[in-house]
Short mmCIF file of C-alpha atoms in Angstrom, two decimals:
data_model
loop_
_atom_site.label_atom_id
_atom_site.label_comp_id
_atom_site.label_asym_id
_atom_site.label_seq_id
_atom_site.Cartn_x
_atom_site.Cartn_y
_atom_site.Cartn_z
CA GLY A 1 12.38 -8.49 -2.17
CA ALA A 2 11.34 -10.01 1.12
CA VAL A 3 10.07 -13.57 1.07
CA VAL A 4 7.37 -15.29 3.04
CA SER A 5 7.33 -19.04 2.75
CA GLN A 6 4.39 -21.28 3.52
CA HIS A 7 4.50 -25.01 4.03
CA PRO A 8 2.99 -27.27 2.88
CA SER A 9 1.66 -25.88 -0.38
CA ARG A 10 -0.92 -28.62 -0.60
CA VAL A 11 -2.31 -31.08 1.92
CA ILE A 12 -5.07 -33.66 1.94
CA CYS A 13 -6.28 -34.98 5.25
CA LYS A 14 -9.06 -37.11 6.64
CA SER A 15 -11.98 -35.68 8.54
CA GLY A 16 -11.26 -35.40 12.23
CA THR A 17 -7.52 -35.04 11.91
CA SER A 18 -5.45 -31.92 12.49
CA VAL A 19 -3.25 -30.11 10.02
CA LYS A 20 -0.46 -27.65 10.74
CA ILE A 21 0.51 -24.94 8.28
CA GLU A 22 3.73 -23.01 8.71
CA CYS A 23 4.42 -19.46 7.68
CA ARG A 24 7.99 -18.19 7.75
CA SER A 25 9.47 -14.82 6.96
CA LEU A 26 12.78 -15.80 5.41
CA ASP A 27 14.74 -12.58 5.45
CA PHE A 28 13.02 -10.28 7.87
CA GLN A 29 11.46 -10.31 11.29
CA ALA A 30 7.75 -9.92 11.71
CA THR A 31 6.13 -9.24 15.04
CA THR A 32 2.77 -9.56 13.35
CA MET A 33 1.59 -12.04 10.76
CA PHE A 34 -1.85 -12.43 9.30
CA TRP A 35 -3.80 -15.51 8.26
CA TYR A 36 -6.36 -15.40 5.48
CA ARG A 37 -8.69 -17.93 3.98
CA GLN A 38 -9.88 -17.91 0.41
CA PHE A 39 -12.70 -20.00 -1.04
CA PRO A 40 -12.95 -20.63 -4.79
CA LYS A 41 -13.77 -17.55 -6.85
CA GLN A 42 -13.84 -15.42 -3.71
CA SER A 43 -11.57 -12.83 -2.19
CA LEU A 44 -9.23 -13.27 0.75
CA MET A 45 -10.90 -13.11 4.14
CA LEU A 46 -8.90 -12.29 7.23
CA MET A 47 -9.07 -15.02 9.84
CA ALA A 48 -6.71 -13.86 12.52
CA THR A 49 -3.78 -11.72 13.47
CA SER A 50 -0.81 -13.58 14.86
CA ASN A 51 1.28 -11.69 17.39
CA GLU A 52 4.72 -12.84 18.44
CA GLY A 53 4.77 -13.67 22.10
CA SER A 54 1.08 -13.14 22.71
CA LYS A 55 -2.30 -14.57 21.85
CA ALA A 56 -3.68 -14.27 18.38
CA THR A 57 -6.60 -12.01 17.62
CA TYR A 58 -9.40 -13.71 15.74
CA GLU A 59 -11.95 -12.17 13.44
CA GLN A 60 -15.61 -12.52 14.22
CA GLY A 61 -16.92 -15.94 13.31
CA VAL A 62 -13.53 -17.66 13.38
CA GLU A 63 -13.28 -20.27 16.11
CA LYS A 64 -10.07 -19.87 18.06
CA ASP A 65 -10.20 -23.42 19.37
CA LYS A 66 -10.47 -24.79 15.89
CA PHE A 67 -7.85 -22.64 14.24
CA LEU A 68 -4.93 -22.61 16.63
CA ILE A 69 -2.30 -20.01 15.97
CA ASN A 70 1.15 -19.98 17.46
CA HIS A 71 3.68 -17.25 16.78
CA ALA A 72 6.68 -18.75 18.48
CA SER A 73 9.35 -16.51 17.01
CA LEU A 74 9.78 -13.37 14.97
CA THR A 75 10.00 -15.43 11.79
CA LEU A 76 7.48 -18.22 12.29
CA SER A 77 3.75 -18.44 12.75
CA THR A 78 1.78 -21.67 12.57
CA LEU A 79 -1.90 -22.29 11.93
CA THR A 80 -3.29 -25.62 13.06
CA VAL A 81 -6.68 -26.65 11.79
CA THR A 82 -7.98 -29.02 14.45
CA SER A 83 -10.56 -31.72 13.87
CA ALA A 84 -10.79 -30.76 10.25
CA HIS A 85 -14.03 -31.15 8.35
CA PRO A 86 -14.75 -30.96 4.63
CA GLU A 87 -16.08 -27.43 5.03
CA ASP A 88 -12.62 -26.39 6.20
CA SER A 89 -11.29 -27.19 2.76
CA SER A 90 -9.94 -23.92 1.46
CA PHE A 91 -6.87 -21.98 0.41
CA TYR A 92 -5.04 -20.60 3.44
CA ILE A 93 -2.63 -17.70 3.00
CA CYS A 94 -0.37 -15.91 5.43
CA SER A 95 1.22 -12.51 5.15
CA ALA A 96 3.82 -10.49 6.98
CA SER A 97 5.48 -7.11 6.69
CA PRO A 98 8.99 -6.10 7.68
CA ARG A 99 9.33 -3.78 10.63
CA LEU A 100 9.36 -0.10 9.84
CA ARG A 101 12.76 1.45 10.39
CA GLY A 102 13.84 5.00 10.99
CA ARG A 103 11.73 7.47 9.05
CA GLN A 104 10.06 4.79 6.98
CA LEU A 105 6.31 5.45 6.86
CA ASN A 106 4.99 2.43 5.10
CA THR A 107 5.81 -1.01 3.93
CA GLU A 108 4.29 -3.60 1.71
CA ALA A 109 2.84 -6.87 2.83
CA PHE A 110 4.42 -10.07 1.59
CA PHE A 111 2.29 -13.12 1.12
CA GLY A 112 3.10 -16.77 1.30
CA GLN A 113 2.36 -18.96 -1.67
CA GLY A 114 -0.69 -20.36 0.08
CA THR A 115 -1.72 -23.81 1.29
CA ARG A 116 -4.47 -25.74 -0.42
CA LEU A 117 -6.22 -27.82 2.24
CA THR A 118 -8.56 -30.58 1.18
CA VAL A 119 -10.41 -32.50 3.87
CA VAL A 120 -11.88 -35.79 2.74
CA LEU B 1 -10.82 0.86 6.92
CA ALA B 2 -11.59 2.46 3.58
CA LYS B 3 -13.74 0.33 1.32
CA THR B 4 -12.75 -0.12 -2.28
CA THR B 5 -14.87 -0.66 -5.36
CA GLN B 6 -13.50 -1.97 -8.62
CA PRO B 7 -14.96 -3.69 -11.69
CA ILE B 8 -15.58 -7.39 -11.22
CA SER B 9 -13.99 -8.33 -14.52
CA MET B 10 -12.27 -6.95 -17.59
CA ASP B 11 -11.24 -8.40 -20.91
CA SER B 12 -8.35 -7.34 -23.07
CA TYR B 13 -6.11 -8.54 -25.86
CA GLU B 14 -2.40 -9.06 -25.92
CA GLY B 15 -0.42 -5.90 -26.50
CA GLN B 16 -3.13 -3.56 -25.30
CA GLU B 17 -2.91 -1.17 -22.38
CA VAL B 18 -5.26 -2.04 -19.54
CA ASN B 19 -6.49 0.48 -17.01
CA ILE B 20 -8.29 -0.70 -13.90
CA THR B 21 -9.91 1.97 -11.79
CA CYS B 22 -10.64 1.63 -8.10
CA SER B 23 -12.88 3.88 -6.02
CA HIS B 24 -12.04 4.58 -2.38
CA ASN B 25 -14.16 7.53 -1.39
CA ASN B 26 -13.42 7.43 2.32
CA ILE B 27 -9.68 7.06 2.14
CA ALA B 28 -7.94 8.43 5.23
CA THR B 29 -5.11 10.95 5.26
CA ASN B 30 -2.46 8.41 6.19
CA ASP B 31 -3.71 5.66 3.88
CA TYR B 32 -1.63 4.38 1.00
CA ILE B 33 -3.04 2.72 -2.11
CA THR B 34 -1.59 -0.63 -3.01
CA TRP B 35 -2.33 -3.01 -5.84
CA TYR B 36 -1.76 -6.74 -5.72
CA GLN B 37 -1.95 -9.42 -8.39
CA GLN B 38 -3.09 -12.96 -7.69
CA PHE B 39 -2.81 -16.00 -9.92
CA PRO B 40 -4.91 -19.10 -9.21
CA SER B 41 -3.67 -21.10 -6.22
CA GLN B 42 -0.99 -18.55 -5.37
CA GLY B 43 -0.67 -15.83 -2.76
CA PRO B 44 -1.12 -12.20 -3.82
CA ARG B 45 1.92 -10.49 -5.25
CA PHE B 46 2.70 -6.79 -4.78
CA ILE B 47 2.50 -4.72 -7.94
CA ILE B 48 2.69 -1.07 -6.98
CA GLN B 49 1.97 1.35 -4.18
CA GLY B 50 1.38 5.08 -4.06
CA TYR B 51 0.10 7.95 -1.99
CA LYS B 52 -0.63 10.65 -4.54
CA THR B 53 -0.01 11.71 -8.15
CA LYS B 54 1.73 9.12 -10.27
CA VAL B 55 3.97 6.20 -9.49
CA THR B 56 5.66 4.04 -12.09
CA ASN B 57 7.73 0.92 -11.81
CA GLU B 58 8.90 -1.72 -14.23
CA VAL B 59 5.53 -3.45 -14.44
CA ALA B 60 2.83 -0.82 -13.98
CA SER B 61 1.85 2.76 -13.36
CA LEU B 62 -0.48 4.05 -10.70
CA PHE B 63 -2.40 7.25 -11.20
CA ILE B 64 -3.93 8.97 -8.19
CA PRO B 65 -5.91 12.19 -8.59
CA ALA B 66 -5.54 15.05 -6.16
CA ASP B 67 -8.60 14.10 -4.09
CA ARG B 68 -7.27 10.52 -3.77
CA LYS B 69 -10.79 9.13 -3.90
CA SER B 70 -9.88 6.84 -6.74
CA SER B 71 -6.84 5.34 -8.39
CA THR B 72 -6.07 3.71 -11.70
CA LEU B 73 -3.69 0.86 -12.26
CA SER B 74 -2.25 0.93 -15.76
CA LEU B 75 -0.69 -2.18 -17.27
CA PRO B 76 1.13 -1.41 -20.52
CA ARG B 77 1.03 -3.94 -23.34
CA VAL B 78 -0.50 -6.85 -21.47
CA SER B 79 0.35 -10.42 -22.30
CA LEU B 80 -1.47 -13.68 -21.66
CA SER B 81 0.50 -14.09 -18.44
CA ASP B 82 -1.15 -10.97 -17.03
CA THR B 83 -4.43 -12.87 -16.75
CA ALA B 84 -5.08 -12.72 -13.02
CA VAL B 85 -7.14 -11.08 -10.32
CA TYR B 86 -6.04 -7.57 -9.38
CA TYR B 87 -6.83 -6.18 -5.94
CA CYS B 88 -6.85 -2.53 -4.94
CA LEU B 89 -6.23 -2.03 -1.22
CA VAL B 90 -6.21 1.04 0.93
CA GLY B 91 -4.59 1.21 4.34
CA ASP B 92 -1.93 2.76 6.49
CA ASN B 93 0.56 0.11 5.40
CA THR B 94 2.52 0.16 8.62
CA GLY B 95 2.41 -3.61 8.62
CA ARG B 96 0.62 -3.69 11.92
CA ARG B 97 -2.85 -3.91 10.44
CA ALA B 98 -4.23 -6.54 8.13
CA LEU B 99 -5.17 -5.66 4.59
CA THR B 100 -8.83 -5.73 3.68
CA PHE B 101 -9.41 -7.31 0.30
CA GLY B 102 -12.35 -6.33 -1.84
CA SER B 103 -13.70 -8.42 -4.64
CA GLY B 104 -10.85 -7.65 -7.01
CA THR B 105 -10.93 -7.37 -10.79
CA ARG B 106 -10.55 -10.52 -12.83
CA LEU B 107 -8.57 -9.60 -15.93
CA GLN B 108 -8.73 -11.98 -18.86
CA VAL B 109 -6.20 -11.38 -21.62
CA GLN B 110 -7.02 -12.98 -24.94
CA PRO B 111 -4.52 -13.76 -27.70
#
């Protein structure tokens, strides 16, 4: 099946620094990718929609200047957590779906393996 | 987006069949029902997807009644490695819209 790769899988950074997380679709092109955040024992919460070649769309309550998203190509989206604080510590997950082709009506979403961010 | 309701947790024993039911009363005509599995510190993994009636693959079956207001994920003969959180999602699955995750069902399989 299709593969979405996230890097790094785990990162520890100091307060005030920035961290970049990459999300790559390895064997398909994705015009849209999604970024989620998951706190311990909780469900995934959508943060933003990353659109190739245009600005990302952020969910209510998510600061666009803090969580910078760049979708530079059809296979790569990056999330940069700027000026990280301990409360930004979380599990960040991206997802992408292959383009629909022909008469195809639906597709499944493929998720990256997630990035565990710890801000100390 | 259709909201889903599923049990918070379930317990089972190895070798048993586990059925997890999800309610989605306001499912739209073009919505599909998809189930994902998530292990700790990993991204969700696709299990099965269906629109109506019954779908079966090598890991699970999905039962969807005619009114489509609910669905049941059936895991045959679970093992310890099936301990995970299972999410039921409803959406158009075109890939252009994000998936909305509910609380999920935490399945604990005991030896």
